[in-house]
Amino acid sequence: MNGPTGESCDMAHELTQHLVEAVVTTIRDHADELTGLDQAIGDGDHGINMKRGFDAIAEAAEIKTLPLGDALQKAGMTLVMKVGGASGPLYGSLLMAMGKAVAGDPTQGQQIQAMLAEGIAAVKKRGKSDVGEKTMLDVLVPVSETLASNLSRHAPPTETIAGLRATADAALERTKAMKATKGRASFLGDRSIGHLDPGARSSQLLIHAVCDAVAESLRT
Amino acid sequence: MKRGEHTTDRVGIVVVSHSHEVAKGTIDMVRQMVGNEIPLAFSGGNPAGGLGTDVASILAAIEKAWSPKGVAILVDLGGAESNSEMAIEMLSEDRREKVVVCNAPIVEGAVMAATEAAGGGSLQAVRATAEELSPR
């Protein structure tokens, strides 16, 4: 495996800064909406919990200065310790597994794909869940598949980013018709049908934020 | 064994609820039934003091109820389970395998688990006794 060159190190560092800013901003901006979605089919704390976790990431100033792998692990641990709801260990496990999977240059598509695959495996394990159960996985897994297919046909980065955004949006919308069988929403049974899943919405927001940050890094 | 004698040869019980009051109340009920024969601890509420669960506090509860025979955790809802599993993974390797989350109703499960633990049951027996209460 090739070690990162000086240039890609700088790129990776800049990317980490953009990523932290983008994800923190989107969670803060949408905290009330996430809580509203969760009041419909959960216990109404998703936005509050996510905001507490991402505020803590913003306050941990050293995260922005770390190499991406370390930054992801530190951010994941911060979510685990601060969120206080199921989203803490779920998003925490996602980020920690992605961070641990960093090997080589984290600005390369194949590397991101491998990281995301490890992250998704960790979420499945932590949540004892899989696709089709009206969870964050119903956004993350299709996004990962789109990334893989774009990479395999060597699509240009801007096209890949647009594809990831569109996939996340369509995947989120599909959670509306799903019946929840995991988490608090599963108590509602059929009554969970017709509502967007709050965790799928936060995942879709975070995918957009990551796309924003990567697009920003590509421009500079 | 007399009540309050010593507890290190009994499985410890930890109760993890989204609510501090539920967690504490459950342990109060357990203590009334089995006394201080077994190590007991609870964790309830999120890091900000509201409803939710807190990995650091769960870790502290496992530490408090630690026994060489192991610790059985009773949880209420989703986040309590995943945060308890997270806490277990953060333990040292030799302790990790001696802590289990029981798939059982929190109050009834805690009482049944504690009764088995007080009788000197193994961690597996404590867990099995609590899980007999589960529908599946």
mmCIF file of C-alpha atoms in Angstrom:
data_model
loop_
_atom_site.group_PDB
_atom_site.id
_atom_site.type_symbol
_atom_site.label_atom_id
_atom_site.label_comp_id
_atom_site.label_asym_id
_atom_site.label_seq_id
_atom_site.Cartn_x
_atom_site.Cartn_y
_atom_site.Cartn_z
ATOM 1 C CA MET A 1 0.000 0.000 0.000
ATOM 2 C CA ASN A 2 1.297 3.461 -0.884
ATOM 3 C CA GLY A 3 1.798 5.912 1.956
ATOM 4 C CA PRO A 4 0.166 9.282 1.480
ATOM 5 C CA THR A 5 2.276 11.876 -0.302
ATOM 6 C CA GLY A 6 2.785 15.309 1.276
ATOM 7 C CA GLU A 7 0.185 16.769 -0.997
ATOM 8 C CA SER A 8 -2.524 14.241 -0.223
ATOM 9 C CA CYS A 9 -1.730 14.642 3.491
ATOM 10 C CA ASP A 10 -2.616 18.312 3.212
ATOM 11 C CA MET A 11 -5.677 17.452 1.185
ATOM 12 C CA ALA A 12 -6.729 14.911 3.764
ATOM 13 C CA HIS A 13 -6.214 17.413 6.581
ATOM 14 C CA GLU A 14 -8.242 20.049 4.788
ATOM 15 C CA LEU A 15 -10.923 17.462 4.066
ATOM 16 C CA THR A 16 -11.165 16.608 7.776
ATOM 17 C CA GLN A 17 -11.790 20.268 8.608
ATOM 18 C CA HIS A 18 -14.450 20.601 5.914
ATOM 19 C CA LEU A 19 -16.077 17.345 7.037
ATOM 20 C CA VAL A 20 -16.323 18.325 10.702
ATOM 21 C CA GLU A 21 -17.767 21.737 9.862
ATOM 22 C CA ALA A 22 -20.280 20.316 7.377
ATOM 23 C CA VAL A 23 -21.623 17.508 9.564
ATOM 24 C CA VAL A 24 -21.865 19.657 12.695
ATOM 25 C CA THR A 25 -23.689 22.402 10.780
ATOM 26 C CA THR A 26 -26.251 20.103 9.203
ATOM 27 C CA ILE A 27 -27.101 18.370 12.502
ATOM 28 C CA ARG A 28 -27.454 21.718 14.304
ATOM 29 C CA ASP A 29 -29.617 23.115 11.501
ATOM 30 C CA HIS A 30 -31.917 20.078 11.409
ATOM 31 C CA ALA A 31 -32.043 19.094 15.091
ATOM 32 C CA ASP A 32 -35.646 20.244 15.544
ATOM 33 C CA GLU A 33 -36.783 18.464 12.398
ATOM 34 C CA LEU A 34 -35.100 15.198 13.494
ATOM 35 C CA THR A 35 -36.751 15.433 16.887
ATOM 36 C CA GLY A 36 -40.098 16.044 15.188
ATOM 37 C CA LEU A 37 -39.696 12.941 13.023
ATOM 38 C CA ASP A 38 -38.737 10.946 16.111
ATOM 39 C CA GLN A 39 -41.764 12.195 18.036
ATOM 40 C CA ALA A 40 -43.940 10.608 15.350
ATOM 41 C CA ILE A 41 -42.503 7.082 15.585
ATOM 42 C CA GLY A 42 -39.855 7.028 18.325
ATOM 43 C CA ASP A 43 -39.199 8.649 21.658
ATOM 44 C CA GLY A 44 -38.674 12.164 20.335
ATOM 45 C CA ASP A 45 -35.046 12.643 21.263
ATOM 46 C CA HIS A 46 -33.121 11.976 18.040
ATOM 47 C CA GLY A 47 -32.449 15.629 17.173
ATOM 48 C CA ILE A 48 -31.610 16.605 20.738
ATOM 49 C CA ASN A 49 -29.289 13.619 21.136
ATOM 50 C CA MET A 50 -27.555 14.081 17.790
ATOM 51 C CA LYS A 51 -27.078 17.783 18.465
ATOM 52 C CA ARG A 52 -25.540 17.024 21.869
ATOM 53 C CA GLY A 53 -23.146 14.581 20.220
ATOM 54 C CA PHE A 54 -22.166 16.778 17.289
ATOM 55 C CA ASP A 55 -21.830 19.852 19.534
ATOM 56 C CA ALA A 56 -19.332 17.792 21.531
ATOM 57 C CA ILE A 57 -17.471 16.959 18.300
ATOM 58 C CA ALA A 58 -17.330 20.682 17.484
ATOM 59 C CA GLU A 59 -16.022 21.447 20.979
ATOM 60 C CA ALA A 60 -13.293 18.794 20.722
ATOM 61 C CA ALA A 61 -11.082 21.128 18.697
ATOM 62 C CA GLU A 62 -8.287 18.591 18.233
ATOM 63 C CA ILE A 63 -10.502 16.389 16.042
ATOM 64 C CA LYS A 64 -10.031 18.812 13.131
ATOM 65 C CA THR A 65 -6.259 18.610 13.466
ATOM 66 C CA LEU A 66 -5.988 14.808 13.463
ATOM 67 C CA PRO A 67 -5.407 12.562 10.440
ATOM 68 C CA LEU A 68 -8.781 11.425 9.087
ATOM 69 C CA GLY A 69 -8.631 7.918 10.561
ATOM 70 C CA ASP A 70 -7.857 9.195 14.054
ATOM 71 C CA ALA A 71 -10.360 12.038 13.684
ATOM 72 C CA LEU A 72 -13.134 9.577 12.801
ATOM 73 C CA GLN A 73 -12.302 7.325 15.750
ATOM 74 C CA LYS A 74 -12.197 10.250 18.151
ATOM 75 C CA ALA A 75 -15.461 11.668 16.755
ATOM 76 C CA GLY A 76 -17.082 8.225 17.020
ATOM 77 C CA MET A 77 -16.002 7.835 20.638
ATOM 78 C CA THR A 78 -17.314 11.340 21.361
ATOM 79 C CA LEU A 79 -20.733 10.331 20.007
ATOM 80 C CA VAL A 80 -20.707 7.105 22.038
ATOM 81 C CA MET A 81 -19.974 8.989 25.252
ATOM 82 C CA LYS A 82 -22.178 12.042 24.722
ATOM 83 C CA VAL A 83 -25.314 11.152 22.774
ATOM 84 C CA GLY A 84 -27.162 9.140 25.426
ATOM 85 C CA GLY A 85 -29.532 7.389 23.014
ATOM 86 C CA ALA A 86 -29.288 4.485 20.584
ATOM 87 C CA SER A 87 -27.914 6.829 17.915
ATOM 88 C CA GLY A 88 -24.729 7.269 19.999
ATOM 89 C CA PRO A 89 -23.458 3.701 19.744
ATOM 90 C CA LEU A 90 -24.822 3.368 16.201
ATOM 91 C CA TYR A 91 -23.221 6.478 14.686
ATOM 92 C CA GLY A 92 -20.275 6.060 17.053
ATOM 93 C CA SER A 93 -19.654 2.513 15.809
ATOM 94 C CA LEU A 94 -20.037 3.722 12.207
ATOM 95 C CA LEU A 95 -17.375 6.409 12.591
ATOM 96 C CA MET A 96 -15.003 4.328 14.714
ATOM 97 C CA ALA A 97 -15.091 1.425 12.247
ATOM 98 C CA MET A 98 -14.583 3.829 9.324
ATOM 99 C CA GLY A 99 -11.634 5.390 11.138
ATOM 100 C CA LYS A 100 -10.061 2.024 11.883
ATOM 101 C CA ALA A 101 -10.417 1.052 8.219
ATOM 102 C CA VAL A 102 -8.288 3.974 6.998
ATOM 103 C CA ALA A 103 -5.204 2.567 5.329
ATOM 104 C CA GLY A 104 -3.426 4.648 2.750
ATOM 105 C CA ASP A 105 -4.858 7.805 1.239
ATOM 106 C CA PRO A 106 -8.339 8.562 2.596
ATOM 107 C CA THR A 107 -9.093 10.955 -0.255
ATOM 108 C CA GLN A 108 -9.195 8.091 -2.761
ATOM 109 C CA GLY A 109 -12.535 6.627 -3.764
ATOM 110 C CA GLN A 110 -11.629 2.974 -3.227
ATOM 111 C CA GLN A 111 -10.416 3.811 0.263
ATOM 112 C CA ILE A 112 -13.665 5.633 1.092
ATOM 113 C CA GLN A 113 -15.648 2.675 -0.222
ATOM 114 C CA ALA A 114 -13.693 0.273 2.006
ATOM 115 C CA MET A 115 -14.173 2.551 5.027
ATOM 116 C CA LEU A 116 -17.901 2.853 4.425
ATOM 117 C CA ALA A 117 -18.251 -0.923 4.068
ATOM 118 C CA GLU A 118 -16.538 -1.445 7.435
ATOM 119 C CA GLY A 119 -18.695 1.268 9.009
ATOM 120 C CA ILE A 120 -21.905 -0.296 7.703
ATOM 121 C CA ALA A 121 -20.841 -3.728 8.985
ATOM 122 C CA ALA A 122 -20.321 -2.189 12.434
ATOM 123 C CA VAL A 123 -23.778 -0.554 12.394
ATOM 124 C CA LYS A 124 -25.406 -3.852 11.380
ATOM 125 C CA LYS A 125 -23.625 -5.632 14.222
ATOM 126 C CA ARG A 126 -24.366 -2.961 16.823
ATOM 127 C CA GLY A 127 -28.021 -2.619 15.820
ATOM 128 C CA LYS A 128 -28.493 -6.346 15.054
ATOM 129 C CA SER A 129 -30.200 -5.018 11.968
ATOM 130 C CA ASP A 130 -30.077 -5.024 8.190
ATOM 131 C CA VAL A 131 -31.648 -3.235 5.242
ATOM 132 C CA GLY A 132 -35.432 -3.076 4.956
ATOM 133 C CA GLU A 133 -36.052 -2.498 8.665
ATOM 134 C CA LYS A 134 -36.626 1.279 8.423
ATOM 135 C CA THR A 135 -33.288 2.379 9.858
ATOM 136 C CA MET A 136 -30.210 4.409 8.943
ATOM 137 C CA LEU A 137 -28.968 1.331 7.065
ATOM 138 C CA ASP A 138 -31.686 1.896 4.473
ATOM 139 C CA VAL A 139 -29.793 5.048 3.452
ATOM 140 C CA LEU A 140 -26.202 3.999 4.103
ATOM 141 C CA VAL A 141 -26.310 0.686 2.237
ATOM 142 C CA PRO A 142 -27.745 2.054 -1.067
ATOM 143 C CA VAL A 143 -25.258 4.950 -0.868
ATOM 144 C CA SER A 144 -22.421 2.472 -0.463
ATOM 145 C CA GLU A 145 -23.687 0.487 -3.452
ATOM 146 C CA THR A 146 -23.871 3.630 -5.611
ATOM 147 C CA LEU A 147 -20.321 4.532 -4.586
ATOM 148 C CA ALA A 148 -19.101 1.046 -5.506
ATOM 149 C CA SER A 149 -20.784 1.075 -8.915
ATOM 150 C CA ASN A 150 -19.539 4.594 -9.736
ATOM 151 C CA LEU A 151 -16.002 3.613 -8.783
ATOM 152 C CA SER A 152 -16.098 0.417 -10.814
ATOM 153 C CA ARG A 153 -16.990 2.348 -13.962
ATOM 154 C CA HIS A 154 -14.533 5.167 -13.141
ATOM 155 C CA ALA A 155 -17.186 7.871 -13.067
ATOM 156 C CA PRO A 156 -15.845 11.434 -12.631
ATOM 157 C CA PRO A 157 -15.925 12.623 -8.979
ATOM 158 C CA THR A 158 -18.605 15.273 -9.561
ATOM 159 C CA GLU A 159 -20.877 12.686 -11.178
ATOM 160 C CA THR A 160 -20.246 10.265 -8.306
ATOM 161 C CA ILE A 161 -21.109 12.933 -5.737
ATOM 162 C CA ALA A 162 -24.338 13.782 -7.563
ATOM 163 C CA GLY A 163 -25.178 10.083 -7.716
ATOM 164 C CA LEU A 164 -24.599 9.648 -3.973
ATOM 165 C CA ARG A 165 -26.856 12.594 -3.163
ATOM 166 C CA ALA A 166 -29.648 11.306 -5.404
ATOM 167 C CA THR A 167 -29.348 7.801 -3.968
ATOM 168 C CA ALA A 168 -29.519 9.105 -0.393
ATOM 169 C CA ASP A 169 -32.618 11.179 -1.179
ATOM 170 C CA ALA A 170 -34.459 8.322 -2.901
ATOM 171 C CA ALA A 171 -33.437 5.853 -0.194
ATOM 172 C CA LEU A 172 -34.694 8.153 2.562
ATOM 173 C CA GLU A 173 -38.053 8.510 0.801
ATOM 174 C CA ARG A 174 -38.374 4.720 0.581
ATOM 175 C CA THR A 175 -38.209 4.426 4.391
ATOM 176 C CA LYS A 176 -41.641 6.081 4.546
ATOM 177 C CA ALA A 177 -43.387 2.974 3.232
ATOM 178 C CA MET A 178 -41.371 0.604 5.402
ATOM 179 C CA LYS A 179 -42.570 -0.994 8.609
ATOM 180 C CA ALA A 180 -40.147 -0.631 11.507
ATOM 181 C CA THR A 181 -39.000 -3.876 13.088
ATOM 182 C CA LYS A 182 -36.031 -2.446 15.013
ATOM 183 C CA GLY A 183 -35.769 0.153 17.740
ATOM 184 C CA ARG A 184 -38.513 2.041 19.485
ATOM 185 C CA ALA A 185 -40.504 2.505 16.261
ATOM 186 C CA SER A 186 -41.029 -1.267 16.073
ATOM 187 C CA PHE A 187 -43.506 -1.001 18.974
ATOM 188 C CA LEU A 188 -45.795 0.872 16.588
ATOM 189 C CA GLY A 189 -45.894 -1.978 14.067
ATOM 190 C CA ASP A 190 -47.988 -0.964 11.059
ATOM 191 C CA ARG A 191 -48.435 2.522 12.494
ATOM 192 C CA SER A 192 -44.779 3.232 11.723
ATOM 193 C CA ILE A 193 -45.684 3.035 8.021
ATOM 194 C CA GLY A 194 -46.089 6.442 6.374
ATOM 195 C CA HIS A 195 -43.408 8.206 8.407
ATOM 196 C CA LEU A 196 -39.820 8.913 7.385
ATOM 197 C CA ASP A 197 -37.338 7.175 9.644
ATOM 198 C CA PRO A 198 -35.473 9.783 11.745
ATOM 199 C CA GLY A 199 -32.208 7.813 11.639
ATOM 200 C CA ALA A 200 -32.467 7.475 7.864
ATOM 201 C CA ARG A 201 -33.054 11.244 7.666
ATOM 202 C CA SER A 202 -29.992 12.014 9.800
ATOM 203 C CA SER A 203 -27.931 9.610 7.664
ATOM 204 C CA GLN A 204 -29.145 11.288 4.471
ATOM 205 C CA LEU A 205 -28.292 14.713 5.935
ATOM 206 C CA LEU A 206 -24.819 13.493 6.875
ATOM 207 C CA ILE A 207 -24.264 11.986 3.404
ATOM 208 C CA HIS A 208 -25.119 15.371 1.879
ATOM 209 C CA ALA A 209 -22.769 17.084 4.334
ATOM 210 C CA VAL A 210 -19.948 14.693 3.433
ATOM 211 C CA CYS A 211 -20.648 15.293 -0.275
ATOM 212 C CA ASP A 212 -20.533 19.076 0.369
ATOM 213 C CA ALA A 213 -17.190 18.753 2.138
ATOM 214 C CA VAL A 214 -15.661 16.524 -0.522
ATOM 215 C CA ALA A 215 -16.946 18.810 -3.290
ATOM 216 C CA GLU A 216 -15.430 21.778 -1.444
ATOM 217 C CA SER A 217 -12.082 19.969 -1.176
ATOM 218 C CA LEU A 218 -12.164 19.148 -4.882
ATOM 219 C CA ARG A 219 -12.663 22.820 -5.730
ATOM 220 C CA THR A 220 -9.724 24.054 -3.654
ATOM 221 C CA MET B 1 -24.755 -17.323 53.729
ATOM 222 C CA LYS B 2 -25.845 -14.468 55.967
ATOM 223 C CA ARG B 3 -27.089 -11.259 54.450
ATOM 224 C CA GLY B 4 -24.392 -8.653 53.910
ATOM 225 C CA GLU B 5 -21.680 -11.190 54.571
ATOM 226 C CA HIS B 6 -19.511 -10.842 51.511
ATOM 227 C CA THR B 7 -20.415 -10.663 47.914
ATOM 228 C CA THR B 8 -17.522 -11.490 45.652
ATOM 229 C CA ASP B 9 -18.631 -15.097 45.104
ATOM 230 C CA ARG B 10 -21.976 -13.999 43.681
ATOM 231 C CA VAL B 11 -22.785 -12.735 40.183
ATOM 232 C CA GLY B 12 -23.335 -8.970 40.176
ATOM 233 C CA ILE B 13 -26.474 -7.356 38.779
ATOM 234 C CA VAL B 14 -26.570 -4.010 36.942
ATOM 235 C CA VAL B 15 -29.814 -2.302 35.936
ATOM 236 C CA VAL B 16 -29.691 0.175 33.028
ATOM 237 C CA SER B 17 -32.762 2.300 32.323
ATOM 238 C CA HIS B 18 -33.430 5.489 30.377
ATOM 239 C CA SER B 19 -34.806 6.839 33.653
ATOM 240 C CA HIS B 20 -32.728 7.315 36.794
ATOM 241 C CA GLU B 21 -35.843 6.699 38.879
ATOM 242 C CA VAL B 22 -36.734 3.452 37.104
ATOM 243 C CA ALA B 23 -33.161 2.159 37.449
ATOM 244 C CA LYS B 24 -32.921 3.122 41.105
ATOM 245 C CA GLY B 25 -36.423 1.861 41.894
ATOM 246 C CA THR B 26 -35.688 -1.494 40.285
ATOM 247 C CA ILE B 27 -32.547 -1.909 42.370
ATOM 248 C CA ASP B 28 -34.514 -0.890 45.485
ATOM 249 C CA MET B 29 -36.984 -3.703 44.771
ATOM 250 C CA VAL B 30 -34.183 -6.190 44.184
ATOM 251 C CA ARG B 31 -32.430 -5.173 47.378
ATOM 252 C CA GLN B 32 -35.599 -5.599 49.398
ATOM 253 C CA MET B 33 -35.948 -9.150 48.091
ATOM 254 C CA VAL B 34 -32.371 -10.404 48.187
ATOM 255 C CA GLY B 35 -30.722 -7.951 50.576
ATOM 256 C CA ASN B 36 -27.060 -7.143 50.109
ATOM 257 C CA GLU B 37 -26.006 -10.682 49.272
ATOM 258 C CA ILE B 38 -25.001 -9.758 45.739
ATOM 259 C CA PRO B 39 -23.224 -6.773 44.192
ATOM 260 C CA LEU B 40 -25.831 -4.386 42.773
ATOM 261 C CA ALA B 41 -25.524 -1.175 40.777
ATOM 262 C CA PHE B 42 -27.622 0.896 38.421
ATOM 263 C CA SER B 43 -27.301 3.503 35.702
ATOM 264 C CA GLY B 44 -30.148 5.703 34.512
ATOM 265 C CA GLY B 45 -30.352 8.872 32.432
ATOM 266 C CA ASN B 46 -28.235 10.425 29.697
ATOM 267 C CA PRO B 47 -24.958 12.362 30.147
ATOM 268 C CA ALA B 48 -26.947 15.620 30.350
ATOM 269 C CA GLY B 49 -29.148 14.332 33.185
ATOM 270 C CA GLY B 50 -32.268 13.762 31.054
ATOM 271 C CA LEU B 51 -33.913 10.554 29.903
ATOM 272 C CA GLY B 52 -31.481 8.285 28.080
ATOM 273 C CA THR B 53 -28.432 6.178 28.808
ATOM 274 C CA ASP B 54 -24.781 6.992 29.358
ATOM 275 C CA VAL B 55 -21.906 4.674 28.459
ATOM 276 C CA ALA B 56 -19.527 6.157 31.052
ATOM 277 C CA SER B 57 -22.102 5.723 33.800
ATOM 278 C CA ILE B 58 -22.851 2.137 32.675
ATOM 279 C CA LEU B 59 -19.117 1.385 32.831
ATOM 280 C CA ALA B 60 -19.017 2.781 36.373
ATOM 281 C CA ALA B 61 -22.004 0.623 37.355
ATOM 282 C CA ILE B 62 -20.333 -2.527 35.971
ATOM 283 C CA GLU B 63 -17.237 -1.597 37.954
ATOM 284 C CA LYS B 64 -19.296 -1.108 41.124
ATOM 285 C CA ALA B 65 -21.106 -4.436 40.752
ATOM 286 C CA TRP B 66 -17.998 -6.286 39.585
ATOM 287 C CA SER B 67 -17.605 -9.863 40.700
ATOM 288 C CA PRO B 68 -15.131 -12.509 39.537
ATOM 289 C CA LYS B 69 -18.223 -14.604 38.742
ATOM 290 C CA GLY B 70 -19.390 -11.948 36.317
ATOM 291 C CA VAL B 71 -22.063 -9.294 35.937
ATOM 292 C CA ALA B 72 -25.542 -9.614 34.394
ATOM 293 C CA ILE B 73 -27.102 -6.434 32.977
ATOM 294 C CA LEU B 74 -30.842 -5.820 32.706
ATOM 295 C CA VAL B 75 -31.928 -3.082 30.293
ATOM 296 C CA ASP B 76 -35.177 -1.382 29.353
ATOM 297 C CA LEU B 77 -35.229 -0.179 25.723
ATOM 298 C CA GLY B 78 -33.060 -0.038 22.560
ATOM 299 C CA GLY B 79 -30.477 2.562 23.521
ATOM 300 C CA ALA B 80 -29.971 0.972 26.932
ATOM 301 C CA GLU B 81 -29.085 -2.299 25.230
ATOM 302 C CA SER B 82 -26.765 -0.861 22.593
ATOM 303 C CA ASN B 83 -25.058 1.451 25.081
ATOM 304 C CA SER B 84 -24.589 -1.473 27.498
ATOM 305 C CA GLU B 85 -23.044 -3.543 24.695
ATOM 306 C CA MET B 86 -20.811 -0.586 23.881
ATOM 307 C CA ALA B 87 -19.731 -0.367 27.522
ATOM 308 C CA ILE B 88 -18.951 -4.106 27.590
ATOM 309 C CA GLU B 89 -16.719 -3.722 24.533
ATOM 310 C CA MET B 90 -14.816 -0.980 26.335
ATOM 311 C CA LEU B 91 -13.946 -3.266 29.252
ATOM 312 C CA SER B 92 -10.572 -5.015 29.405
ATOM 313 C CA GLU B 93 -10.537 -8.254 27.432
ATOM 314 C CA ASP B 94 -10.522 -10.542 30.484
ATOM 315 C CA ARG B 95 -13.600 -8.828 31.936
ATOM 316 C CA ARG B 96 -15.525 -8.484 28.683
ATOM 317 C CA GLU B 97 -16.486 -12.155 28.518
ATOM 318 C CA LYS B 98 -17.821 -12.064 32.064
ATOM 319 C CA VAL B 99 -20.517 -9.453 31.421
ATOM 320 C CA VAL B 100 -23.783 -10.234 29.637
ATOM 321 C CA VAL B 101 -26.918 -8.303 28.702
ATOM 322 C CA CYS B 102 -30.031 -10.328 29.525
ATOM 323 C CA ASN B 103 -32.934 -10.330 27.086
ATOM 324 C CA ALA B 104 -35.607 -9.961 29.756
ATOM 325 C CA PRO B 105 -38.088 -7.440 31.154
ATOM 326 C CA ILE B 106 -36.129 -5.046 33.326
ATOM 327 C CA VAL B 107 -37.941 -5.264 36.676
ATOM 328 C CA GLU B 108 -38.990 -8.917 36.634
ATOM 329 C CA GLY B 109 -35.707 -9.887 35.017
ATOM 330 C CA ALA B 110 -33.657 -8.085 37.648
ATOM 331 C CA VAL B 111 -35.565 -9.748 40.476
ATOM 332 C CA MET B 112 -35.286 -13.220 38.955
ATOM 333 C CA ALA B 113 -31.622 -12.760 38.036
ATOM 334 C CA ALA B 114 -30.817 -11.491 41.529
ATOM 335 C CA THR B 115 -32.591 -14.424 43.134
ATOM 336 C CA GLU B 116 -30.557 -16.860 41.063
ATOM 337 C CA ALA B 117 -27.362 -14.907 41.744
ATOM 338 C CA ALA B 118 -28.045 -14.875 45.486
ATOM 339 C CA GLY B 119 -28.383 -18.665 45.359
ATOM 340 C CA GLY B 120 -24.874 -18.877 43.981
ATOM 341 C CA GLY B 121 -25.824 -19.508 40.349
ATOM 342 C CA SER B 122 -23.291 -19.074 37.547
ATOM 343 C CA LEU B 123 -23.479 -16.143 35.136
ATOM 344 C CA GLN B 124 -25.082 -18.470 32.549
ATOM 345 C CA ALA B 125 -27.664 -19.651 35.073
ATOM 346 C CA VAL B 126 -28.457 -16.072 36.138
ATOM 347 C CA ARG B 127 -28.960 -15.043 32.544
ATOM 348 C CA ALA B 128 -31.055 -18.105 31.698
ATOM 349 C CA THR B 129 -33.296 -17.511 34.731
ATOM 350 C CA ALA B 130 -33.942 -13.916 33.680
ATOM 351 C CA GLU B 131 -34.497 -14.862 30.050
ATOM 352 C CA GLU B 132 -37.123 -17.480 30.928
ATOM 353 C CA LEU B 133 -39.394 -14.459 31.282
ATOM 354 C CA SER B 134 -38.955 -13.435 27.643
ATOM 355 C CA PRO B 135 -41.699 -14.162 25.140
ATOM 356 C CA ARG B 136 -39.257 -15.544 22.546
#
